[in-house]
Coordinates of C-alpha atoms in Angstrom, one line a residue:
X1 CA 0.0 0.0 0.0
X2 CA 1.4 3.8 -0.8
X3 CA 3.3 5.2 2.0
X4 CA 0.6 7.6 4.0
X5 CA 3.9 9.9 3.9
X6 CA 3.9 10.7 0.8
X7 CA 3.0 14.0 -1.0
X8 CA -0.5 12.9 -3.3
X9 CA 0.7 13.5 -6.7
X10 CA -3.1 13.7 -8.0
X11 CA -4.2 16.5 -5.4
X12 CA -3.5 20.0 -6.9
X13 CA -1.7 21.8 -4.3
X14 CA -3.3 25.2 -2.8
X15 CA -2.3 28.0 -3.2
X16 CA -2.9 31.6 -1.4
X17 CA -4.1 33.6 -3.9
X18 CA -3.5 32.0 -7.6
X19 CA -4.7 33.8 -10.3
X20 CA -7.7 32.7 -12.1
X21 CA -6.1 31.6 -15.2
X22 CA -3.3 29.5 -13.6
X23 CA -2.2 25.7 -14.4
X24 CA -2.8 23.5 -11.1
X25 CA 0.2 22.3 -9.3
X26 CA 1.2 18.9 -8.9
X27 CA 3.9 17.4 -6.8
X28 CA 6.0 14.0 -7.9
X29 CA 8.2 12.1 -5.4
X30 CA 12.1 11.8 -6.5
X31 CA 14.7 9.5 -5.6
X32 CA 18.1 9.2 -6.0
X33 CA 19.1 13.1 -5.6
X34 CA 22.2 14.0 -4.0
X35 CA 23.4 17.4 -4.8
X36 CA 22.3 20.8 -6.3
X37 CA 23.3 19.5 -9.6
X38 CA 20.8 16.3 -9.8
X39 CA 18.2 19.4 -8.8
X40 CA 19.4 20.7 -12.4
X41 CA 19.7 17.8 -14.6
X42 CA 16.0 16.8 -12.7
X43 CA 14.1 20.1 -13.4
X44 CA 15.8 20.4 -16.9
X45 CA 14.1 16.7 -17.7
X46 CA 11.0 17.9 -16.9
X47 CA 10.8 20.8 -18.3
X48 CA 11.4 19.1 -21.5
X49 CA 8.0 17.1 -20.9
X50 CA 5.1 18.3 -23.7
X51 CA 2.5 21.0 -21.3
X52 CA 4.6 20.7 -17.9
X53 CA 5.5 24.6 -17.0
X54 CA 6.6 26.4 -14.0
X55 CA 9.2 23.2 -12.9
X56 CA 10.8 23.1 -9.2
X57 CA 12.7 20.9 -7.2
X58 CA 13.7 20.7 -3.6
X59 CA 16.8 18.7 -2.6
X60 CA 15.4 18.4 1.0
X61 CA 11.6 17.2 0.2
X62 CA 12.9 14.8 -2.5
X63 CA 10.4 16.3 -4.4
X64 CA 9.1 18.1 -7.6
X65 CA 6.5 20.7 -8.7
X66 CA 5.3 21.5 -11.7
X67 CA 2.5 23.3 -13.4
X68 CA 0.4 21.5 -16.0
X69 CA -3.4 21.6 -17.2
X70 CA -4.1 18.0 -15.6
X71 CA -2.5 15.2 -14.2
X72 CA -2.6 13.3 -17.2
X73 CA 1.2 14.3 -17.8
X74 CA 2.3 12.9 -14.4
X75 CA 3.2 9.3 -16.4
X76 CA 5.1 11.3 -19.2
X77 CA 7.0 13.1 -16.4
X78 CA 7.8 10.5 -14.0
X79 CA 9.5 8.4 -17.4
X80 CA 11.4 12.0 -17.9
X81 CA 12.6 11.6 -14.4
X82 CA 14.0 7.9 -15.0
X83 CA 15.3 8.7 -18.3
X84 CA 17.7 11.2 -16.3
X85 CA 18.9 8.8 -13.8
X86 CA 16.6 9.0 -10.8
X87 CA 13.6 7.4 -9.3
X88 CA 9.9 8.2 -9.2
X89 CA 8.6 5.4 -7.0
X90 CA 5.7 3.5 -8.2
X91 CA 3.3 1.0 -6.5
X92 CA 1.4 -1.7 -7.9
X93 CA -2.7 -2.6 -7.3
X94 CA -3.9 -5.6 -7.9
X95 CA -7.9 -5.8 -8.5
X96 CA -10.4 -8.4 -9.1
X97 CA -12.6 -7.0 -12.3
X98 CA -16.3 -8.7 -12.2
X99 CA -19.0 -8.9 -15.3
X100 CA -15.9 -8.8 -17.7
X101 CA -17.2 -11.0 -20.9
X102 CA -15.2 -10.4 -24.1
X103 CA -12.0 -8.5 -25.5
X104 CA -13.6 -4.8 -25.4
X105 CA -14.0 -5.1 -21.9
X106 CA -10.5 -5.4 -20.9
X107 CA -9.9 -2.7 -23.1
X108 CA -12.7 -0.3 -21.7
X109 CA -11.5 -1.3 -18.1
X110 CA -7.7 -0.8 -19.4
X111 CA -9.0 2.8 -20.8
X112 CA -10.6 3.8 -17.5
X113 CA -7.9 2.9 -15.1
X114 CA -5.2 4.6 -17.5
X115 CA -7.6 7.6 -16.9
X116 CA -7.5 7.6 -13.3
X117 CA -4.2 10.3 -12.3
X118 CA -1.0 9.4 -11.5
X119 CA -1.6 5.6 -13.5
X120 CA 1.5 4.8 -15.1
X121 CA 0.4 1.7 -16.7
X122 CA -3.2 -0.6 -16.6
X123 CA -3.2 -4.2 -17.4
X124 CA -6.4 -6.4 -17.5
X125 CA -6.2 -9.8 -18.3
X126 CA -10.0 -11.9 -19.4
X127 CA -9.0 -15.4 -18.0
X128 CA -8.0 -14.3 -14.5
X129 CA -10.3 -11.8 -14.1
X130 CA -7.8 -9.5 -12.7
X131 CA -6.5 -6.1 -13.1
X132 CA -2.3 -5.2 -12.3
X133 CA -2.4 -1.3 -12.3
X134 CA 0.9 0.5 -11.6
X135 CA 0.8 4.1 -10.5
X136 CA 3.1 6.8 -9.1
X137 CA 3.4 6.5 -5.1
X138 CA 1.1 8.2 -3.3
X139 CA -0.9 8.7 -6.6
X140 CA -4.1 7.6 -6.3
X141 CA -6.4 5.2 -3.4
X142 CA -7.8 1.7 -4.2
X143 CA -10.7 3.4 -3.9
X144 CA -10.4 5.8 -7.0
X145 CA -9.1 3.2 -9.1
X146 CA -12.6 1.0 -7.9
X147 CA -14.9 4.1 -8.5
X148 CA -12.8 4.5 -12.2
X149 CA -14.0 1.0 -13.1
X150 CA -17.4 1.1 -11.9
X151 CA -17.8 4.4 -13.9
X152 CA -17.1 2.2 -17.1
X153 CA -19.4 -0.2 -16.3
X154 CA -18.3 -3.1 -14.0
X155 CA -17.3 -3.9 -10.4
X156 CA -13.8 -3.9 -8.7
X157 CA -12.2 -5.2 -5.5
X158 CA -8.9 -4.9 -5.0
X159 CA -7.6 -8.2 -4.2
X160 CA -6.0 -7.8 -0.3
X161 CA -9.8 -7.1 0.6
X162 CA -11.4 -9.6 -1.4
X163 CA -8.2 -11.7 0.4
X164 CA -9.2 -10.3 4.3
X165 CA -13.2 -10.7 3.9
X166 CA -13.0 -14.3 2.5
X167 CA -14.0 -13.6 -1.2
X168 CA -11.3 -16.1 -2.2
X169 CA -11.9 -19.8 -2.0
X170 CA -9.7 -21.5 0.5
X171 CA -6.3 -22.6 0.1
X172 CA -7.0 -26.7 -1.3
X173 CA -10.7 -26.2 -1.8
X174 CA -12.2 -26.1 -4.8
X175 CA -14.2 -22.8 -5.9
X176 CA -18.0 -23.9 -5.8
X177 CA -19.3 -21.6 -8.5
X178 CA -22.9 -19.9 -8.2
X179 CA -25.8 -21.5 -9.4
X180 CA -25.9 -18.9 -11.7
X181 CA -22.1 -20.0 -13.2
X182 CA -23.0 -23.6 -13.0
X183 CA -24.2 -26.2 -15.1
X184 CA -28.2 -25.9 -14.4
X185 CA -29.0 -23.0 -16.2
X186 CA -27.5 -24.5 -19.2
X187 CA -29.4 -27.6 -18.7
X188 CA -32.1 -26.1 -18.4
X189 CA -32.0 -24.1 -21.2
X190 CA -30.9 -27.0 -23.3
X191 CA -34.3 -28.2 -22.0
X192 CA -36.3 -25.9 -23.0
X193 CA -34.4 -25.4 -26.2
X194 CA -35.0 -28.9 -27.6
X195 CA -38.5 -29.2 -28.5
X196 CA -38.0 -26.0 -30.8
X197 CA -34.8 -28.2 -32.6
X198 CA -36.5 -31.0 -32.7
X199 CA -38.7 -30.4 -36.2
X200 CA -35.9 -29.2 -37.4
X201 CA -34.0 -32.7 -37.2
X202 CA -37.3 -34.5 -37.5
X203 CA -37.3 -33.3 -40.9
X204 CA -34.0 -35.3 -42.1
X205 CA -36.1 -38.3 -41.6
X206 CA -39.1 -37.3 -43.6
X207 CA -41.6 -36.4 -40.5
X208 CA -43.2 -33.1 -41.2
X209 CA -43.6 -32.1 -37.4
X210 CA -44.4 -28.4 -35.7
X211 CA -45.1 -27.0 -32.5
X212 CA -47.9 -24.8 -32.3
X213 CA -46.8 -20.9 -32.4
X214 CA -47.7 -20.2 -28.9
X215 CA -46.0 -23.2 -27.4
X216 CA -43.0 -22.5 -28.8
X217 CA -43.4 -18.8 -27.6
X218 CA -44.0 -20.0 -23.9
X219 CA -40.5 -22.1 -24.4
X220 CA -38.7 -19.6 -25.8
X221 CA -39.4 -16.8 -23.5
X222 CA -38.0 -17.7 -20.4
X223 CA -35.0 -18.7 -22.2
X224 CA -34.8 -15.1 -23.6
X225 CA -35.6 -13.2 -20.3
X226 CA -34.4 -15.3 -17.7
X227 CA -31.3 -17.4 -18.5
X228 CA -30.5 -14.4 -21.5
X229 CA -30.8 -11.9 -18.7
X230 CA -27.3 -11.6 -18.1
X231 CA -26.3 -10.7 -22.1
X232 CA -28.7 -8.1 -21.2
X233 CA -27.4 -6.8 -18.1
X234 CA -23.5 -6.5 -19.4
X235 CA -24.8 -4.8 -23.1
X236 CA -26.8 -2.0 -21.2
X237 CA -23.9 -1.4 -19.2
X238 CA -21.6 -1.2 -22.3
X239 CA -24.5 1.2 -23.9
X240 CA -24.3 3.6 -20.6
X241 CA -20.2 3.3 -21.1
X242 CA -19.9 4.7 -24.5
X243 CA -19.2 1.1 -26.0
X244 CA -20.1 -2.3 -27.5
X245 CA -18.8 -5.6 -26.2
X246 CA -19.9 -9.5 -26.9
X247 CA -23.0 -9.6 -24.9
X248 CA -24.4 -6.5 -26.6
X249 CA -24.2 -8.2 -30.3
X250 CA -25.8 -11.6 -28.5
X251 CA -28.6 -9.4 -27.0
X252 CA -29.2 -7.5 -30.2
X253 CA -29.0 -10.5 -32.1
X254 CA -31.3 -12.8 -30.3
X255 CA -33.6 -9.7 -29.7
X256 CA -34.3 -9.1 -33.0
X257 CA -35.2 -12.8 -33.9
X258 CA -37.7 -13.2 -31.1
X259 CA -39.4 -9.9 -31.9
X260 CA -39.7 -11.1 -35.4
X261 CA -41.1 -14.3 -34.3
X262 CA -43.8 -12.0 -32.4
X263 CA -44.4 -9.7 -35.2
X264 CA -44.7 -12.7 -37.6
X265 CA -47.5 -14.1 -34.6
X266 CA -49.5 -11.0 -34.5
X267 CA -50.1 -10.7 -38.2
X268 CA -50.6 -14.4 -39.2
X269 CA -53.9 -15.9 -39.2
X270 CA -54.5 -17.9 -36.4
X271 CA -55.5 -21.2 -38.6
X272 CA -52.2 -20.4 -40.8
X273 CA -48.8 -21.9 -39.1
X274 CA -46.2 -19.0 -39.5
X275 CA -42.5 -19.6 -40.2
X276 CA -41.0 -18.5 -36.4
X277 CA -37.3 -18.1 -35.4
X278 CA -38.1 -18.9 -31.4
X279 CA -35.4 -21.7 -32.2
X280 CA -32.8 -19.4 -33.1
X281 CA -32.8 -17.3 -30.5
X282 CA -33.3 -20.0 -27.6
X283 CA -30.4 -22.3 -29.0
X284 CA -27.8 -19.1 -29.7
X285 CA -28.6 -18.3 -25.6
X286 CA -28.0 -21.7 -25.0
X287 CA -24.7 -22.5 -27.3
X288 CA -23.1 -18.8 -25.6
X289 CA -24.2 -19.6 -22.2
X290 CA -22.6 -23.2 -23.0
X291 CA -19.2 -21.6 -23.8
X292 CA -19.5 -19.1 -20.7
X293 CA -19.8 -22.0 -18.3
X294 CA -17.1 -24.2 -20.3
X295 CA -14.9 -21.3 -19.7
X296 CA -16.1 -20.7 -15.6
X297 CA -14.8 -24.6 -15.6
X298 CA -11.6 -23.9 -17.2
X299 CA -10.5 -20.9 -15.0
X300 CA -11.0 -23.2 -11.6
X301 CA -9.3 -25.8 -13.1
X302 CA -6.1 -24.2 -14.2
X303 CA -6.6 -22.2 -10.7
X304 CA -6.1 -25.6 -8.9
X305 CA -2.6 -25.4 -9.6
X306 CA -2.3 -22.4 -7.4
X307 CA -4.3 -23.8 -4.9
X308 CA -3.0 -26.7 -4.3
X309 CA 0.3 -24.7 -3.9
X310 CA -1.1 -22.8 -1.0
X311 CA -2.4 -26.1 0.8
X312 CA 1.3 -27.0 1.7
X313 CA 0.7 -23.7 4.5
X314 CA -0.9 -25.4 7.3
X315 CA -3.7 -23.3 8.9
X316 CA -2.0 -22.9 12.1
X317 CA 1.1 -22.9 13.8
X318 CA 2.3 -23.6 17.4
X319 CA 3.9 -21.0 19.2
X320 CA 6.1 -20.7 22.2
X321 CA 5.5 -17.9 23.9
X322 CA 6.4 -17.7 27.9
X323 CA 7.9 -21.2 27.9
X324 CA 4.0 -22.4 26.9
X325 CA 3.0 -23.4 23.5
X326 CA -0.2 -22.1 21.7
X327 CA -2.4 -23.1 18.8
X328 CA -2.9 -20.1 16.7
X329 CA -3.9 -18.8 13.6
X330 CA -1.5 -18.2 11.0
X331 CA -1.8 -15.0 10.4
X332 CA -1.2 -14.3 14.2
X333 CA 2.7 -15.5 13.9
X334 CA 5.2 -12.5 13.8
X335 CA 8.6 -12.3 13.0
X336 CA 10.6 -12.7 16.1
X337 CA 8.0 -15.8 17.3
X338 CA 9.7 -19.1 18.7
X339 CA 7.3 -21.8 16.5
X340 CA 7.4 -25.3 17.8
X341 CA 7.1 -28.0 15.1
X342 CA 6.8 -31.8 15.7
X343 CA 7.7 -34.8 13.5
X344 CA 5.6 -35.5 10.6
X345 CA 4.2 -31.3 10.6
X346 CA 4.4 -29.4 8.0
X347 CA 6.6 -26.0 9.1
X348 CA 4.0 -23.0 9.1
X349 CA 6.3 -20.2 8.1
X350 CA 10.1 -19.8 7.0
X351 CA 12.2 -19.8 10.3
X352 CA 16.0 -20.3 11.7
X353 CA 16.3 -23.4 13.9
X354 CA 17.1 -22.7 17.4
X355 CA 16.8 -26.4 18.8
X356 CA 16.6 -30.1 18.4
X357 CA 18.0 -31.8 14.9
X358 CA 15.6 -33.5 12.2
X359 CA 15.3 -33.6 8.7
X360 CA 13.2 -31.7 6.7
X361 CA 11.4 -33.0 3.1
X362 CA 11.8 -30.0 0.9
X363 CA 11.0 -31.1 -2.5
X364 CA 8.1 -29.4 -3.2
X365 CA 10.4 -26.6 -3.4
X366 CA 14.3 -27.6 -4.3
X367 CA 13.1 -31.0 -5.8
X368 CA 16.0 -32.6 -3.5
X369 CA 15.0 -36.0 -3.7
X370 CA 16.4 -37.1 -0.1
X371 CA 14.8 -35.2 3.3
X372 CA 17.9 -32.6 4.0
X373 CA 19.3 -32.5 8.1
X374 CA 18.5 -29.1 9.9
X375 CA 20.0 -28.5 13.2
X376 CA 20.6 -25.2 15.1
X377 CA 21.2 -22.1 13.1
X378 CA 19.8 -23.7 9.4
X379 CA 16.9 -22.2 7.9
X380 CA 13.7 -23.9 7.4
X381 CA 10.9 -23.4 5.2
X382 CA 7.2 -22.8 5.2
X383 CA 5.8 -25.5 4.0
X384 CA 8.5 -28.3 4.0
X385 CA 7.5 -31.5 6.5
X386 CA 9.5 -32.3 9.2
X387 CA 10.4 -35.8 9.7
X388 CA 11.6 -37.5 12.7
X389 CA 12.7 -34.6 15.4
X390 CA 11.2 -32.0 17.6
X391 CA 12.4 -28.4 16.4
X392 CA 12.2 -25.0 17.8
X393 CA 12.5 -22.3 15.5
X394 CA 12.2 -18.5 15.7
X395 CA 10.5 -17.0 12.4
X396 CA 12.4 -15.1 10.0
X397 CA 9.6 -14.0 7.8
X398 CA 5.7 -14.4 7.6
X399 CA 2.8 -13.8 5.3
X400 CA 3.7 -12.5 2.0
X401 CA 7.3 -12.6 2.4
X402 CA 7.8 -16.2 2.9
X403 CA 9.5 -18.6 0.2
X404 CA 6.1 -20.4 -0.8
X405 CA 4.2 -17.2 -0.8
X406 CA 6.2 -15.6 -3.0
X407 CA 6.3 -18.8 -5.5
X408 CA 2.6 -18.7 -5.6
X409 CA 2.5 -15.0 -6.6
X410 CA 5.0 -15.6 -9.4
X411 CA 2.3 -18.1 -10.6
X412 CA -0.6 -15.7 -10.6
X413 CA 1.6 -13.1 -12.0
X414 CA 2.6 -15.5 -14.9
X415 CA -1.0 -16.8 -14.9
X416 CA -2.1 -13.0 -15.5
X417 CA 0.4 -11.8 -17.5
X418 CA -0.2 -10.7 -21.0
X419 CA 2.0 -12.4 -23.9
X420 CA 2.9 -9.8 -26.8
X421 CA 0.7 -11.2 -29.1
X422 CA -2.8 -10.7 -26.7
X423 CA -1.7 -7.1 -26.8
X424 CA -1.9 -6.9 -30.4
X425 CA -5.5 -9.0 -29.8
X426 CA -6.8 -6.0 -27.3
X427 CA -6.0 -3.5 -30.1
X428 CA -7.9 -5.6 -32.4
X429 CA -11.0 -6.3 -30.2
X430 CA -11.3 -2.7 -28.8
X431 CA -12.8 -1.3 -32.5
X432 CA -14.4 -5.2 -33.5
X433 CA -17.4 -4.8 -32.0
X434 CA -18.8 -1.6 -33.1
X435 CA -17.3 -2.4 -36.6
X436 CA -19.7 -5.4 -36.5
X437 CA -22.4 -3.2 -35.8
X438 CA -21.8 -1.3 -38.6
X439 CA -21.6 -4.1 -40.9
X440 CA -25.1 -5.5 -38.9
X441 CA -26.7 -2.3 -39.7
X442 CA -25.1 -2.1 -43.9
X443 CA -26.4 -5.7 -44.0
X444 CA -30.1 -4.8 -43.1
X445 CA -30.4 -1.6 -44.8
X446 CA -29.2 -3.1 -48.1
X447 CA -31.4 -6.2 -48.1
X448 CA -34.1 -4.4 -47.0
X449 CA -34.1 -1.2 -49.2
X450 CA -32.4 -2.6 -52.2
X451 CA -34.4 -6.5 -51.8
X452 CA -37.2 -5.0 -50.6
X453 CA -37.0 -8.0 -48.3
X454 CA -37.2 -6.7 -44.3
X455 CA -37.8 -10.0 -42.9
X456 CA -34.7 -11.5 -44.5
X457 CA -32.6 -8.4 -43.7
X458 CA -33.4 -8.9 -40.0
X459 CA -32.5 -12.3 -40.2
X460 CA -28.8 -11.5 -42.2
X461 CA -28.3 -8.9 -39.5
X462 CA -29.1 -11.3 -36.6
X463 CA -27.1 -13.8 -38.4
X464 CA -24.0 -10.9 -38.8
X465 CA -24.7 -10.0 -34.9
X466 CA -24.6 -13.8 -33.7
X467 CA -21.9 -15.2 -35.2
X468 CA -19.3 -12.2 -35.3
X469 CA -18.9 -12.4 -31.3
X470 CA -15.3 -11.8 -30.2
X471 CA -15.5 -14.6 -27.5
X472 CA -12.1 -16.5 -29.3
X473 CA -10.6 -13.6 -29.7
X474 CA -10.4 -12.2 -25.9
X475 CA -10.5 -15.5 -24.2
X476 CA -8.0 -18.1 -26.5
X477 CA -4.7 -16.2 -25.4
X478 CA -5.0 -16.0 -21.8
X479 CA -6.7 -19.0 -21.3
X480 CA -4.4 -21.0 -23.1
X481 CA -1.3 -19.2 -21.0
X482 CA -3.6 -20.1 -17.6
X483 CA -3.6 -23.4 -18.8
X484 CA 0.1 -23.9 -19.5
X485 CA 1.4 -22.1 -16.7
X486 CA -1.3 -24.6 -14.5
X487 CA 0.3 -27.4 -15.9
X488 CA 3.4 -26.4 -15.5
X489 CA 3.3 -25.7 -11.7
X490 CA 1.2 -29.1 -11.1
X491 CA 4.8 -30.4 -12.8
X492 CA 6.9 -28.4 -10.7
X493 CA 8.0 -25.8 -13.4
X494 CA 7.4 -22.1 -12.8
X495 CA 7.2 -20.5 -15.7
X496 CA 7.7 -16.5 -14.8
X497 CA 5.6 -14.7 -17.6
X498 CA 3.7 -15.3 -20.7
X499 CA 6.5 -13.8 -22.7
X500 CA 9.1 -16.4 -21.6
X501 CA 5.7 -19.0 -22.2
X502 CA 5.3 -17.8 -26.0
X503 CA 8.6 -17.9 -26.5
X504 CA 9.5 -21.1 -25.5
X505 CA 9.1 -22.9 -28.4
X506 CA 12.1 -21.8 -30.1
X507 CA 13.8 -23.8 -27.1
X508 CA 16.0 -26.8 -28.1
X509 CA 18.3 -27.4 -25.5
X510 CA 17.4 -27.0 -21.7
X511 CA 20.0 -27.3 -19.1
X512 CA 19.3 -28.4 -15.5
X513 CA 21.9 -27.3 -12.8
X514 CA 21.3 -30.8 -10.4
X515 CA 19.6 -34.1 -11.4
X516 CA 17.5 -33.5 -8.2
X517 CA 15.7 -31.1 -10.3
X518 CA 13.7 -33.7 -12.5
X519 CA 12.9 -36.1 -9.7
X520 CA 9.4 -36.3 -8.1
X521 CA 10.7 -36.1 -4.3
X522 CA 10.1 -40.0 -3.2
X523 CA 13.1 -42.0 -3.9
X524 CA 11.9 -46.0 -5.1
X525 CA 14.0 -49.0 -5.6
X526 CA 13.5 -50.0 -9.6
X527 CA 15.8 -51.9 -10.5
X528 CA 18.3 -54.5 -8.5
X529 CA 21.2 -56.1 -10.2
X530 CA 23.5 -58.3 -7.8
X531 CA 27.6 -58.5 -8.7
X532 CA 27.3 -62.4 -8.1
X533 CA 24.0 -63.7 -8.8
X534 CA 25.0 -67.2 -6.8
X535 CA 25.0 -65.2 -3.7
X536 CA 22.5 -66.4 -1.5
X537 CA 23.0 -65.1 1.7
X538 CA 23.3 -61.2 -0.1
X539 CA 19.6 -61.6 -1.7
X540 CA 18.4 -63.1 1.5
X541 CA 19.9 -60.1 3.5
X542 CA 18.0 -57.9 0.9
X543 CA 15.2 -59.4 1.1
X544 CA 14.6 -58.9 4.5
X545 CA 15.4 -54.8 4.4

């Protein structure tokens, strides 16, 4: 979190009396100054920087001020800064990003946060669901960067709450996804959906077959309205945001084709059997809400990885404290803390033995294939096991600075991380959707006014609308890097972003530094060949170890 000592580089600073046509000021933290010279070559960097005027800096604050219309040049600056040798320091914010569906969200989200003052750099990645935003220090709260993304048109947590109020599933445990995210809705629209399908395939086997119209409009309907609600819910939120995304062109789409199927109701005669596109819209609802809970799936399956990473921390630790031990929550053991752990425990936190010997198992981290001895004065790690001795250790780090913590965050990191080529994607998807809108609206204006057909132009624009939605294009990227770096860490390979991931096949030689490295951890006998086979009594001794 930002130092709460540190100037707020999005706050204009007050002024006594400024005149009425003057530029705001705006402070930006500097490091690395020494003399009255680095106070030159700073202030001459910045006043290089396009609408910065009015440049000071003070040795003493490790700060500078400038005048400029907005805060929006505070990024531009702060590179100026770097660019002549010092440091602007930055923090990074991680957020959870909720009702994301398609490309043109991460890039609406990625607009907004870059928005927000003092942001130095936004990155939203679909498959995680997560947002890495990197602003000056001191810059800008959680809570603007929150309030940026609801403006646009979703929610926000940033991920130490969602971490301290249990929004996360527990380390080992699987995520148990709303009903909402699970497989019943789509069953049940399947359900639903069939009878409307089934003249359709009927009809390859010569049975002429229809459901009456206003059956098929009591089926269709609450597919529509109640499991299609949610392509509603995200398109109006895109509309109010300036923008299109994927559930806008599948609400437009399947819209249009039900309201057809009404109008063509209303103005057939009721002893006539009008040609309905119920179907259509029921089974498009059906086939995306498919794919949405295919992908839910995918994303807590490549997450398992990560969890089962973070089951190796045991819950609680023992603690010695006044020559008495206590049970306590993890979170409760400080640095300093004597920690008791017994044979067969796993060790809560990474520590420095004080007493008794054993040997710890620490393969799940060095892939040392043998258990390796501690004694007074070796460190130990969180989530090794301890085998055969009582030990007394006093901790040496806790929470987010131990050994295993920081493994699992170079796994989400990796898991989040954007390869080169999804950037290109984002750039792509950002002007797809209201491009296919365009096309949607070409394709029913010409059929209609040059066909003088309107019922087929509706259905060519539906059919545009339907089957132009970016789902591939935002989703194949990311979730094929969540599943590789998954896979990877189940194997015991930490990959440490997605460039190093898309790269990697240009690999042909990999070198490994000990042959412990490519074992699993559990040494086996798997092979035994004797010097002199007629030796009895050595197989017999054998035999009985």
């Amino acid at each position: 979190m930002p130092d709460s000592s540190a100037v707020l580089a999005s706050q204009p600073v007050r002024t006594d009396h400024p005149p009425a046509d003057a530029m705001p000021e705006w402070r930006l933290p500097v490091e690395g100054m020494t003399c009255a010279s680095c106070v030159g070559r700073v202030e001459k960097a910045l006043a290089k920087v396009p609408g910065v005027r009015d440049v000071a800096v003070n040795l003493a604050t490790e700060a500078a001020t400038l005048r400029a219309a907005s805060a929006a040049v505070l990024p531009a600056a702060a590179r100026a800064v770097a660019d002549a040798g010092y440091a602007v320091p930055q923090d990074t914010i991680e957020l959870n990003i909720a009702d994301m569906t398609c490309a043109s969200c991460v890039a609406r989200v990625e607009k907004a946060l870059r928005a927000v003052p003092g942001v130095v750099e936004a990155t939203v990645n679909l498959a995680t669901e997560r947002a890495s935003v990197t602003l000056l220090r001191g810059a800008a709260e959680p809570a603007a960067l929150v309030g940026a993304v609801a403006r646009a048109g979703y929610g926000a947590t940033p991920v130490a709450q969602a971490m301290e109020a249990g929004g996360l599933a527990q380390p080992g445990q699987p995520a148990r996804p709303a009903f909402w995210d699970g497989p019943w809705p789509v069953a049940i629209s399947a359900a639903l959906s069939l009878p409307l399908v089934a003249p359709m395939v009927l009809e390859w086997f010569g049975v002429h077959w229809m459901l009456p119209a206003w059956v098929q409009w009591l089926l269709a309907t609450p597919v529509q309205f109640v499991f299609g609600w949610r392509f509603y819910k995200a398109g109006w939120k895109a509309v109010r945001a300036g923008a299109g995304n994927m559930d806008l062109l599948v609400a437009l789409g399947t819209t249009a084709a039900y309201g057809l199927s009404l109008w063509l109701m209303w103005r057939t005669p009721a002893d006539a059997m009008p040609h309905l596109y119920f179907e259509s819209a029921a089974v498009v609802i059906t086939l995306v809400r498919l794919g949405k809970w295919l992908e839910t799936r995918a994303k807590r399956q490549t997450a398992d990885a990560i969890r089962a990473l973070a089951a190796l921390r045991p819950d609680t630790a023992r603690v010695r404290r006044g020559g008495v031990e206590h049970s306590v929550p993890l979170a409760a053991v400080g640095v300093g803390d004597e920690i008791v752990v017994r044979p067969g425990e796993r060790i809560p936190v990474d520590a420095e033995v004080v007493e008794g010997t054993s040997h710890a198992d620490e393969s799940m981290l060095t892939g040392e294939s043998l258990p390796v001895p501690k004694q007074p004065g070796d460190r130990i790690t969180g989530g090794a096991i301890n085998f055969e001795g009582l030990l007394v250790a006093r901790t040496v780090a806790v929470g987010a600075e131990t050994v295993l913590a920081r493994i699992i965050r170079m796994v989400e990191h990796a898991q989040a991380a954007k390869a080169p080529i999804q950037r290109l994607v984002d750039r792509v998807s950002a002007v797809f959707v209201p491009v296919v809108l365009g096309i949607a609206l070409v394709t029913v204006l010409g059929w209609g006014l040059i066909a003088g057909d309107w019922e087929a132009a509706l259905l060519n624009a539906v059919a545009v609308l339907v089957i132009a939605c970016p789902c591939a294009l935002g989703l194949a990227t990311p979730t094929a890097i969540m599943a590789g770096t998954g896979a990877g860490a189940r194997a015991g390979i930490l990959i440490k972003d997605a460039e190093a991931l898309e790269v990697a096949h240009r690999v042909s030689v990999v070198a490994f530094d000990k042959t412990g490295t490519l074992t699993v951890g559990k040494p086996e006998v798997v092979a035994l060949h004797a010097a002199d086979p007629a030796d009895a009594d050595g197989r017999a001794l054998l035999a009985r170890l």
